[in-house]
């Protein structure tokens, strides 16, 4: 195996394979070296590109050069174009990556037709996407596909300043249930080194191939066997506020005119004595909310051309020292490599990444102010009693669903928090935990942010709700400025005022967040097992994994044992098989036991009388990719996947999953949860009661509408339960 062991000979490999089959007692894996080689031989290829060692200018791909060095057309210096030693990067063809994904059997796609009017659920519901679908528009061909791409740096080795910058992409028209799966993420480019790549060189092959794919397209087979040609366009680039300005060639977010969406000048705040003393001040002299005109694609392009003509970055050697030229035009410093990417909007093509903005930036700023310590932030707390310790205790006792992927951590330990921790805090924990701790106006202010965030990441946003979220976000920023001063209005806080506009263009935020790409970075990092030739190692292994996966999917009857074997040698997860029902799948141990009286009564209530008292119970089940637990299943302790909302809009706790003989549906014993009559504490947080003596009921898995998160808050004299319906189910990490 080339994966974990090097230097193994063919015969040795064959012997090991035979040995594995012998232990298994049947042929579970192919035994001949020929077949193994076929299996592990990548179908795809990679290309190596060189750039100028002195100025970063793109020189060409390896095949273009006959000599070992090449002179740069831009600065004239000579660079190595043979040895893979620093000034190169690798690309995988977008077409090849897409064909691999599209060749999978049973792929499902988002339908453009029959979508409810005025509801934003996905990228295809966005006003900009719809506009492009009009007759004569870029996406007027109903088979066209669009990509959301990303590039960002990730550290691979500890104690090394070098980082890996992959170009990854997802297909927006794939069904959201499969769109974010690791195997459906394209890897189109890899750069490794200190600092960051020169985007103009790094994205050049990607842009050029995309512009070809817009007309030539890729082929895919439809469910009825027809082969259709799909034009492909890279419409969205989701990245953080550090990477985007590098791609656009504009000033960083903390510079003058650093906002990518509006012409806010980013004003000096005198109270701040640091170098980055600019803030997106939101309150005008008369106390009103300050807003500036939005940028447009045409305006951005005009600024780019002006900056290019005036050579403001001095890249063309035309800028004369001492000459009185502006160093930017509305923050723009040059012509972006993406300026002629077909169909790409230079403003809205970069949607706000809610991982860095909503899940990290804003709550981070908020918590750093209100939890700065008793002497600094007492005034923000009820009765000026600084109670971070209480908040910590409550945070630690919360039991979110496993989909959150993180255990709740104390607020005072937030230097260790990641995007997922902040996301959980904003959506599920802040409102119930801080309601009786913070002084009313500070609590109410951040509650606006939490409520609006909940709306903007929901998978069904009506036009009315979008307007509500836009208003809440504007009020939040305006008040935040009044409450905490202009120094609190960082770029991330300012971006809150643009979130609703982005959702209007492209649908709910999770569809184009960087969460999927960050976990993709994790996958790519795992493919490295030595410090030499990092990008070529990754590219080869990535292509090999694709090849193995496609061979496995061609052989439908591959056993679990083989899947496990492949998962293990390639550190790659395959889904295990489970007990299938019409409405979901049960997994884990199937336990046969007797029904008790209460259970029998509950079944009789719905007219089910069983011939035998023995039935099968399960602890866990999945439906539409979401995992549910029954109450008896207590591992892992800090998570709770038992609370659900049902088709009739009631809430319940799942007590047990049960197989009812003769039924093709998976059934559940449930206990109803009572929602308090009082006004909800926030639009998305209900106060509820868990009644131990509530009658047991039976329903089927098909009646589950959505998983819920519950939070129990223990105060000195009361204990209260709160419940929040998960705003979406496709977000995964
Ligand atoms: Zn050069
Ligand atoms: Zn702005």
XYZ file of C-alpha atoms and ligand atoms in Angstrom:
735
model
C 0.000 0.000 0.000
C 1.433 3.338 -0.893
C -0.548 4.957 1.864
C 0.794 4.044 5.223
C 3.790 1.947 4.278
C 6.467 2.701 1.761
C 8.941 0.259 0.349
C 6.596 -2.771 0.279
C 7.215 -5.094 -2.648
C 4.558 -6.531 -4.920
C 4.825 -10.139 -3.649
C 4.680 -8.930 -0.043
C 1.536 -6.950 -0.802
C -0.008 -10.013 -2.461
C 0.854 -12.168 0.536
C -0.733 -9.734 2.945
C -3.876 -9.561 0.824
C -4.097 -13.362 0.702
C -3.592 -13.463 4.455
C -6.445 -10.990 4.981
C -8.744 -13.158 2.851
C -7.656 -16.261 4.714
C -8.544 -14.724 8.076
C -11.842 -13.473 6.697
C -12.617 -16.989 5.442
C -13.701 -15.644 2.042
C -12.336 -13.345 -0.664
C -13.127 -9.901 0.703
C -10.364 -8.043 -1.150
C -8.652 -8.597 -4.501
C -5.453 -10.612 -4.159
C -3.403 -9.891 -7.256
C -0.964 -7.061 -7.522
C -2.278 -6.308 -11.007
C -5.763 -5.619 -9.675
C -4.439 -3.617 -6.760
C -2.403 -1.467 -9.121
C -5.434 -0.926 -11.286
C -7.420 -0.024 -8.189
C -4.893 2.459 -6.901
C -3.889 4.030 -10.183
C -5.343 7.516 -10.319
C -7.541 8.236 -13.326
C -7.100 11.968 -12.960
C -3.954 13.960 -13.505
C -2.378 17.027 -12.007
C -0.563 19.906 -13.650
C 2.422 21.774 -12.281
C 2.715 25.527 -12.810
C 5.620 27.881 -12.166
C 5.668 31.538 -11.220
C 8.460 34.119 -11.130
C 10.652 33.791 -8.039
C 11.125 37.567 -7.921
C 7.712 39.092 -8.650
C 5.218 36.217 -8.530
C 4.175 36.618 -12.196
C 2.738 33.459 -13.816
C 5.327 31.780 -16.082
C 3.565 28.685 -17.451
C 3.008 25.007 -16.824
C 5.792 22.414 -16.671
C 5.017 21.111 -20.166
C 5.562 24.591 -21.646
C 9.275 24.649 -20.862
C 12.157 22.927 -22.600
C 14.878 24.704 -20.579
C 15.441 24.468 -16.804
C 14.986 28.222 -16.341
C 12.683 30.842 -17.799
C 12.851 34.636 -17.965
C 9.914 36.552 -16.538
C 8.010 38.668 -19.102
C 7.186 41.081 -16.345
C 10.420 41.755 -14.437
C 12.966 40.002 -16.646
C 14.461 37.906 -13.847
C 15.259 34.269 -14.513
C 13.449 31.562 -12.527
C 13.732 27.815 -12.093
C 11.000 25.966 -14.007
C 12.192 22.383 -13.518
C 12.819 21.669 -9.819
C 9.790 21.586 -7.546
C 11.387 23.865 -5.002
C 9.155 26.693 -3.945
C 7.961 28.721 -6.926
C 5.301 26.332 -8.173
C 1.766 25.196 -7.519
C -0.389 22.307 -8.649
C -3.807 22.208 -10.285
C -6.290 19.440 -10.889
C -8.584 19.968 -13.829
C -11.996 21.320 -12.791
C -13.553 19.278 -15.590
C -11.940 16.065 -14.376
C -12.962 16.724 -10.745
C -16.517 17.473 -11.833
C -16.771 14.411 -14.061
C -15.693 12.242 -11.139
C -18.451 13.726 -8.950
C -21.110 13.638 -11.670
C -20.350 9.994 -12.516
C -21.655 8.799 -9.139
C -24.865 6.797 -9.386
C -28.136 8.161 -7.954
C -27.012 11.780 -7.739
C -29.864 14.135 -6.937
C -30.092 17.728 -8.084
C -31.948 20.800 -6.921
C -34.887 21.523 -9.172
C -35.223 25.066 -10.484
C -38.913 24.561 -11.249
C -41.845 24.580 -8.893
C -40.080 26.425 -6.106
C -42.374 28.462 -3.848
C -42.351 32.143 -4.723
C -40.870 34.543 -2.202
C -39.109 31.868 -0.147
C -35.329 31.710 0.001
C -34.197 28.135 0.662
C -31.166 27.651 -1.514
C -28.779 29.359 -3.922
C -31.227 28.829 -6.812
C -33.834 30.952 -4.955
C -31.534 33.967 -4.809
C -32.585 36.990 -6.870
C -29.211 37.097 -8.645
C -29.305 33.420 -9.533
C -32.877 33.743 -10.824
C -31.922 36.778 -12.889
C -29.192 34.741 -14.591
C -31.740 32.001 -15.407
C -33.892 34.369 -17.499
C -33.998 33.712 -21.277
C -30.690 34.817 -22.760
C -29.080 34.874 -19.302
C -25.872 33.124 -18.318
C -27.782 30.186 -16.805
C -30.645 30.043 -19.319
C -29.584 26.480 -20.195
C -31.461 24.443 -17.593
C -28.572 21.969 -17.374
C -26.042 24.597 -16.387
C -24.148 24.114 -13.149
C -22.542 26.684 -10.870
C -19.683 26.453 -8.401
C -18.891 28.124 -5.104
C -15.122 28.160 -4.753
C -12.787 28.990 -1.917
C -9.161 29.457 -1.119
C -7.678 29.943 2.324
C -4.455 29.131 4.157
C -4.164 26.219 6.577
C -1.178 25.330 8.724
C 0.026 21.783 8.184
C 3.028 21.438 10.426
C 3.384 22.811 13.915
C 6.290 25.210 14.353
C 6.299 26.012 10.661
C 5.255 29.307 9.123
C 4.294 27.653 5.863
C 0.693 26.995 5.021
C -1.318 25.114 2.447
C -3.687 27.072 0.179
C -6.055 24.762 -1.689
C -8.641 25.903 -4.237
C -11.782 23.933 -3.401
C -15.284 24.152 -4.836
C -18.782 22.774 -4.393
C -21.587 22.349 -6.938
C -24.565 24.525 -5.990
C -27.070 22.479 -7.967
C -26.365 19.209 -6.138
C -29.060 18.338 -3.609
C -28.110 19.996 -0.282
C -28.174 16.589 1.401
C -25.102 15.520 -0.615
C -23.612 18.856 -1.691
C -21.365 19.278 1.347
C -20.134 15.683 1.491
C -16.365 15.413 1.465
C -16.370 13.339 -1.729
C -18.403 16.001 -3.547
C -15.935 18.815 -2.903
C -13.673 19.592 -5.860
C -9.980 20.158 -5.225
C -8.716 22.293 -8.098
C -5.458 23.795 -6.889
C -2.766 23.494 -4.206
C -0.077 25.944 -3.142
C 2.258 25.525 -0.190
C 4.674 28.038 1.261
C 5.239 30.979 3.569
C 2.719 33.830 3.511
C 0.072 33.577 0.819
C 0.125 32.856 -2.921
C 0.085 35.605 -5.509
C -3.597 35.253 -6.413
C -3.127 36.638 -9.910
C -0.844 33.721 -10.737
C -2.485 31.080 -8.549
C -6.043 31.582 -9.841
C -5.060 32.058 -13.489
C -5.344 28.392 -14.590
C -8.619 28.034 -12.635
C -10.126 31.126 -14.248
C -9.036 30.100 -17.728
C -10.492 26.622 -17.381
C -13.736 28.024 -15.963
C -14.087 30.363 -18.912
C -13.741 27.362 -21.229
C -16.233 25.272 -19.258
C -18.823 28.021 -19.624
C -19.053 27.174 -23.317
C -17.761 23.590 -23.626
C -19.348 22.281 -20.404
C -19.127 18.823 -18.853
C -21.245 15.766 -19.615
C -23.467 13.949 -17.194
C -26.027 11.171 -17.461
C -29.514 12.011 -16.291
C -31.678 9.606 -14.292
C -33.396 8.424 -17.494
C -30.091 7.562 -19.138
C -29.721 10.583 -21.430
C -26.360 12.282 -21.594
C -26.584 16.051 -21.287
C -23.962 18.734 -21.614
C -23.765 21.135 -18.666
C -22.144 24.553 -19.025
C -20.349 25.392 -15.758
C -19.763 28.781 -14.149
C -17.956 29.794 -10.952
C -20.535 32.217 -9.557
C -19.516 32.487 -5.933
C -16.238 32.774 -4.096
C -16.618 32.155 -0.387
C -13.579 33.153 1.623
C -12.619 35.091 4.731
C -11.984 38.838 4.943
C -8.228 38.294 4.662
C -8.283 36.221 1.457
C -10.960 38.207 -0.431
C -9.028 41.520 -0.639
C -6.031 39.579 -1.982
C -8.186 38.154 -4.782
C -9.915 41.483 -5.513
C -6.726 43.498 -5.125
C -8.270 45.995 -2.779
C -7.270 47.298 0.624
C -7.658 44.979 3.608
C -10.883 45.205 5.615
C -9.201 47.418 8.201
C -7.965 49.964 5.642
C -9.750 52.971 4.102
C -12.765 51.926 2.009
C -12.141 48.370 3.184
C -15.766 47.194 2.855
C -16.341 45.015 -0.195
C -20.047 45.877 -0.415
C -20.436 49.585 0.308
C -18.464 52.803 0.088
C -18.108 53.353 3.838
C -14.829 55.269 4.131
C -13.876 53.456 7.396
C -13.302 56.374 9.719
C -10.555 57.119 12.233
C -11.755 56.707 15.813
C -9.804 58.976 18.100
C -10.400 56.861 21.191
C -8.246 54.171 19.610
C -4.554 54.819 19.648
C -3.522 51.686 17.753
C -2.400 51.683 14.124
C -5.643 50.133 12.959
C -7.670 52.950 14.394
C -10.286 52.915 11.642
C -13.831 51.814 12.371
C -17.048 51.458 10.379
C -18.797 54.084 12.510
C -22.566 53.538 12.359
C -23.914 56.635 14.118
C -24.001 60.027 12.394
C -23.527 63.408 14.125
C -27.294 63.708 14.557
C -27.522 60.239 16.107
C -29.090 58.636 13.033
C -27.852 55.417 11.390
C -25.039 56.111 8.927
C -25.178 54.265 5.641
C -23.287 54.638 2.375
C -24.078 53.710 -1.244
C -23.585 50.092 -2.251
C -20.797 49.177 -4.633
C -21.783 47.764 -8.024
C -19.965 45.354 -10.323
C -19.554 48.148 -12.882
C -18.262 50.587 -10.254
C -15.801 48.018 -8.973
C -14.547 47.287 -12.482
C -14.171 51.034 -13.187
C -12.142 51.449 -9.969
C -9.995 48.454 -10.940
C -9.300 49.877 -14.388
C -8.399 53.294 -12.966
C -6.066 51.698 -10.416
C -4.541 49.602 -13.204
C -4.029 52.594 -15.499
C -2.458 54.622 -12.731
C -0.486 51.559 -11.659
C -1.182 52.418 -8.032
C 0.592 49.357 -6.671
C 3.633 50.155 -8.818
C 3.547 46.625 -10.219
C 3.986 47.779 -13.798
C 6.885 50.011 -12.909
C 4.887 53.034 -14.045
C 4.475 54.644 -10.654
C 6.972 57.437 -10.214
C 8.307 57.955 -6.709
C 7.109 61.181 -5.145
C 4.412 61.666 -7.745
C 1.164 62.742 -6.182
C -1.013 59.792 -7.154
C -3.712 58.198 -5.057
C -2.721 54.798 -3.682
C -6.217 53.437 -4.220
C -9.548 54.135 -5.930
C -12.326 53.519 -3.385
C -9.974 51.055 -1.745
C -9.186 49.266 -5.029
C -5.513 48.847 -5.896
C -5.455 46.926 -9.175
C -7.182 44.705 -11.700
C -8.333 41.407 -10.193
C -7.641 38.089 -11.914
C -11.375 37.428 -11.452
C -12.415 40.581 -13.339
C -12.942 38.561 -16.523
C -14.182 35.333 -14.922
C -17.348 34.761 -16.913
C -20.521 35.657 -15.051
C -18.708 36.603 -11.863
C -19.966 39.687 -10.005
C -17.032 41.515 -8.418
C -19.156 42.670 -5.460
C -21.789 40.016 -4.738
C -19.712 37.166 -6.150
C -17.977 37.286 -2.762
C -20.836 36.540 -0.354
C -20.334 37.118 3.368
C -18.921 34.008 4.990
C -20.987 33.586 8.108
C -18.445 31.271 9.738
C -15.950 34.094 10.166
C -18.458 36.935 10.438
C -21.506 35.745 12.383
C -20.001 32.757 14.160
C -16.684 34.248 15.129
C -16.270 37.973 14.570
C -19.375 39.548 16.073
C -19.909 37.359 19.172
C -16.176 37.511 19.839
C -16.289 41.322 19.948
C -19.435 41.270 22.086
C -18.087 38.788 24.640
C -14.728 40.521 24.842
C -16.569 43.679 25.926
C -19.145 42.295 28.368
C -16.817 39.679 29.862
C -13.726 41.889 30.104
C -13.677 41.571 33.895
C -15.604 42.987 36.870
C -13.791 46.333 36.900
C -14.250 46.970 33.171
C -17.656 45.574 32.376
C -19.761 45.522 35.537
C -22.167 48.098 34.079
C -23.352 45.633 31.433
C -24.707 43.156 33.975
C -27.980 43.124 35.895
C -27.620 45.090 39.130
C -23.974 45.554 38.153
C -23.286 42.053 39.374
C -20.596 40.521 37.138
C -21.703 36.897 36.768
C -19.504 35.244 34.164
C -19.004 32.311 36.550
C -22.763 31.635 36.459
C -22.810 31.830 32.661
C -19.865 29.394 32.570
C -21.661 26.902 34.758
C -24.809 27.088 32.642
C -22.861 26.745 29.411
C -21.195 23.576 30.672
C -24.472 21.940 31.641
C -26.116 22.557 28.240
C -26.668 19.433 26.104
C -26.883 20.400 22.422
C -27.602 17.956 19.576
C -24.557 16.119 18.206
C -24.899 18.062 14.945
C -23.295 21.002 16.710
C -20.157 18.821 16.815
C -18.775 20.553 19.885
C -19.332 20.301 23.604
C -20.365 23.593 25.172
C -17.364 25.299 26.739
C -17.266 28.030 29.393
C -17.449 31.633 28.171
C -14.327 32.518 30.117
C -12.452 29.898 28.111
C -13.432 31.417 24.773
C -9.868 31.870 23.567
C -10.235 28.156 22.729
C -13.557 28.583 20.907
C -13.855 27.921 17.213
C -16.547 28.811 14.698
C -18.738 25.918 15.820
C -18.593 27.025 19.469
C -19.614 30.560 18.551
C -22.368 29.309 16.256
C -23.838 27.244 19.081
C -23.526 30.193 21.450
C -25.318 32.624 19.136
C -28.140 30.340 18.027
C -28.966 28.233 21.053
C -27.206 29.325 24.207
C -27.021 33.100 24.435
C -30.728 33.853 24.854
C -31.636 31.254 27.515
C -28.409 31.606 29.465
C -27.945 35.378 29.509
C -31.590 36.507 29.773
C -31.503 36.962 33.548
C -27.817 37.865 33.780
C -27.211 40.862 31.510
C -28.779 44.288 32.040
C -31.904 44.523 29.882
C -30.714 46.860 27.121
C -27.465 44.980 26.586
C -29.298 41.653 26.525
C -32.007 42.982 24.182
C -29.386 44.396 21.828
C -27.492 41.139 21.328
C -30.764 39.205 21.227
C -31.542 41.140 18.035
C -28.335 39.811 16.522
C -29.106 36.245 17.679
C -32.697 36.357 16.358
C -31.678 37.836 13.005
C -28.842 35.304 12.660
C -31.309 32.480 13.288
C -33.498 33.751 10.437
C -30.610 34.229 8.011
C -29.336 30.671 8.357
C -32.793 29.061 8.255
C -33.587 26.887 5.264
C -36.905 28.646 4.566
C -36.681 32.420 4.674
C -39.789 34.253 3.505
C -39.484 37.755 2.089
C -41.193 39.118 5.221
C -38.719 37.348 7.487
C -35.825 38.648 5.428
C -37.066 42.210 5.940
C -37.402 41.498 9.682
C -33.815 40.193 9.793
C -32.506 43.194 7.835
C -34.195 45.602 10.256
C -33.030 43.691 13.331
C -29.439 43.674 12.088
C -29.472 47.408 11.339
C -30.973 48.196 14.760
C -28.417 45.888 16.366
C -25.436 47.660 14.751
C -26.837 51.142 15.376
C -27.488 50.394 19.077
C -24.218 48.475 19.451
C -22.430 51.665 18.402
C -24.459 53.707 20.903
C -23.989 51.203 23.758
C -20.312 50.339 23.343
C -18.915 53.245 21.304
C -17.562 53.436 17.756
C -14.519 51.349 18.622
C -16.818 48.279 18.764
C -17.866 48.644 15.129
C -15.288 46.393 13.517
C -15.628 45.165 9.942
C -17.472 42.038 11.075
C -19.992 44.096 13.057
C -20.462 46.418 10.072
C -21.081 43.431 7.776
C -24.241 42.627 9.768
C -25.891 45.477 7.867
C -25.186 43.722 4.541
C -26.163 40.143 5.470
C -29.807 40.343 4.372
C -28.787 41.758 0.982
C -26.432 38.812 0.453
C -29.228 36.366 1.365
C -31.510 38.147 -1.112
C -28.890 37.560 -3.832
C -27.949 33.950 -3.087
C -30.311 32.442 -0.491
C -29.538 31.367 3.108
C -25.997 31.847 4.398
C -25.049 28.195 5.170
C -25.183 27.295 1.468
C -22.006 29.216 0.796
C -20.191 29.379 4.108
C -16.575 28.299 4.482
C -17.461 25.543 6.998
C -17.315 22.886 4.268
C -13.982 24.202 2.989
C -12.427 24.384 6.449
C -13.225 20.723 6.997
C -11.918 20.095 3.475
C -8.642 21.642 4.605
C -8.655 19.105 7.431
C -9.087 16.262 4.922
C -6.244 17.533 2.738
C -3.945 17.931 5.737
C -4.477 14.276 6.618
C -3.085 13.263 3.227
C 0.349 14.629 4.114
C 2.836 12.285 5.715
C 6.159 13.952 5.100
C 7.592 17.419 4.733
C 8.869 16.856 1.187
C 6.715 17.648 -1.819
C 3.614 18.490 0.200
C 1.370 19.547 -2.678
C 2.317 16.696 -4.994
C 1.748 14.182 -2.153
C -1.703 15.635 -1.526
C -2.620 15.766 -5.207
C -1.580 12.142 -5.836
C -3.419 10.799 -2.811
C -6.515 12.824 -3.530
C -6.619 11.453 -7.092
C -6.011 7.918 -5.839
C -8.835 8.126 -3.305
C -11.151 9.260 -6.106
C -10.052 6.324 -8.209
C -10.600 3.772 -5.407
C -13.975 5.294 -4.551
C -15.160 5.082 -8.128
C -14.025 1.431 -8.422
C -15.897 0.636 -5.199
C -19.043 2.374 -6.379
C -18.855 0.437 -9.672
C -18.991 -2.784 -7.654
C -22.301 -2.515 -5.880
C -22.007 -5.573 -3.694
C -18.852 -4.537 -1.918
C -19.128 -5.842 1.633
C -18.909 -3.737 4.791
C -15.653 -5.496 5.505
C -14.074 -4.162 2.324
C -15.472 -0.692 2.954
C -14.004 -0.727 6.456
C -10.684 -1.958 5.104
C -10.570 0.826 2.519
C -11.641 3.388 5.111
C -8.855 2.311 7.373
C -5.981 2.276 4.923
C -7.043 5.576 3.410
C -8.278 7.373 6.534
C -11.463 7.855 4.584
C -14.979 7.388 5.924
C -17.561 5.264 4.165
C -21.112 5.081 5.428
C -21.983 1.860 7.212
C -25.072 -0.067 6.263
C -28.110 0.053 8.510
C -31.660 -1.353 8.943
C -33.769 0.408 6.363
C -37.351 1.571 6.831
C -39.553 3.632 4.517
C -39.116 6.753 6.604
C -35.630 6.393 7.997
C -32.922 3.992 9.022
C -32.265 2.517 12.426
C -28.731 1.698 13.374
C -26.842 0.229 16.269
C -27.772 -2.853 18.244
C -31.262 -4.299 17.645
C -32.624 -5.363 21.024
C -35.555 -7.806 21.305
C -37.616 -7.429 24.439
C -41.116 -7.420 25.847
C -43.478 -4.462 25.635
C -44.478 -3.095 29.015
C -48.084 -2.212 29.930
C -47.705 1.471 29.189
C -46.211 0.771 25.779
C -48.937 -1.723 24.961
C -51.583 0.826 25.956
C -49.932 3.472 23.770
C -49.999 1.088 20.814
C -53.632 0.151 21.464
C -54.462 3.867 21.407
C -53.414 4.020 17.732
C -55.118 0.701 16.964
C -52.039 -1.518 16.911
C -52.486 -4.895 18.562
C -49.461 -7.134 18.226
C -49.580 -10.907 17.891
C -46.458 -11.261 20.015
C -45.311 -9.235 22.983
C -41.723 -9.454 21.792
C -40.606 -6.507 19.648
C -37.311 -5.031 18.454
C -36.021 -1.780 19.865
C -33.316 0.530 18.554
C -31.415 3.312 20.275
C -30.543 5.421 17.255
C -32.012 6.249 13.881
C -31.421 8.640 11.002
C -33.788 10.447 8.698
C -32.659 12.758 5.875
C -29.134 12.602 7.192
C -29.993 13.702 10.738
C -29.242 11.396 13.674
C -31.836 10.967 16.422
C -31.333 9.246 19.771
C -33.823 7.764 22.156
C -33.813 8.862 25.762
C -32.253 5.622 26.960
C -29.216 6.247 24.766
C -27.009 8.364 26.983
C -23.739 8.412 25.133
C -22.071 10.797 24.566
C -23.317 12.503 27.689
C -22.988 16.118 26.695
C -25.208 15.762 23.616
C -28.943 15.397 23.303
C -30.592 14.279 20.063
C -33.942 13.330 21.577
C -36.013 16.515 21.206
C -38.035 16.927 18.052
C -40.824 18.976 16.584
C -43.466 16.953 14.761
C -45.570 17.458 11.660
C -48.417 18.875 13.784
C -46.006 21.518 15.207
C -45.973 19.953 18.674
C -42.763 19.028 20.475
C -41.749 15.691 21.950
C -38.931 13.636 23.446
C -38.137 10.314 21.747
C -38.279 7.536 24.358
C -37.629 4.491 22.151
C -37.462 3.442 18.506
C -39.438 0.306 17.813
C -39.940 -2.080 14.896
C -43.626 -2.960 14.657
C -44.111 -6.289 12.873
C -45.904 -5.827 9.570
C -45.090 -2.126 9.276
C -42.479 -0.771 6.892
C -42.165 2.420 8.934
C -39.924 2.906 11.935
C -42.023 3.788 14.979
C -41.188 5.740 18.101
C -42.561 5.961 21.619
C -42.600 9.654 22.477
C -43.482 11.918 25.382
C -44.983 15.297 24.472
C -43.211 18.474 25.618
C -45.445 21.271 26.840
C -44.634 24.762 25.521
C -45.285 27.553 28.019
C -48.105 29.933 27.093
C -46.058 33.022 27.851
C -44.487 35.129 25.090
C -41.364 33.367 23.768
C -38.175 34.799 25.267
C -36.968 35.378 21.678
C -38.768 34.497 18.430
C -36.701 31.313 18.127
C -36.457 30.286 21.796
C -39.468 28.693 23.504
C -39.828 28.102 27.193
C -41.043 24.557 27.801
C -41.780 21.906 30.388
C -40.851 18.235 30.414
C -43.661 16.345 32.079
C -42.504 13.053 33.549
C -46.107 11.914 33.921
C -47.196 12.807 30.388
C -48.841 9.832 28.648
C -46.612 7.818 26.321
C -47.588 8.058 22.654
C -46.685 6.259 19.443
C -45.889 7.859 16.129
C -43.758 7.060 13.114
C -40.400 8.530 12.172
C -42.034 10.109 9.117
C -43.813 12.549 11.460
C -40.553 14.147 12.604
C -40.287 17.647 11.182
C -37.039 18.817 12.731
C -34.548 18.113 15.500
C -34.496 20.634 18.374
C -31.846 21.872 20.751
C -32.783 22.182 24.390
C -31.089 24.120 27.140
C -31.766 23.704 30.839
C -30.976 26.738 32.953
C -30.565 26.122 36.658
C -30.803 29.202 38.844
C -30.781 29.305 42.635
C -34.541 29.111 42.946
C -35.730 27.664 39.644
C -34.926 25.401 36.756
C -36.183 26.287 33.304
C -36.062 24.501 29.999
C -35.752 26.194 26.626
C -36.065 24.716 23.200
C -34.970 25.934 19.742
C -35.865 24.267 16.463
C -32.712 23.706 14.414
C -32.816 26.352 11.656
C -31.475 23.936 9.041
C -30.274 20.355 8.811
C -27.764 20.367 6.009
C -25.025 22.209 7.767
C -22.364 19.761 8.658
C -18.793 20.052 9.710
Zn 9.041 38.468 -12.452
Zn -20.217 48.123 3.935
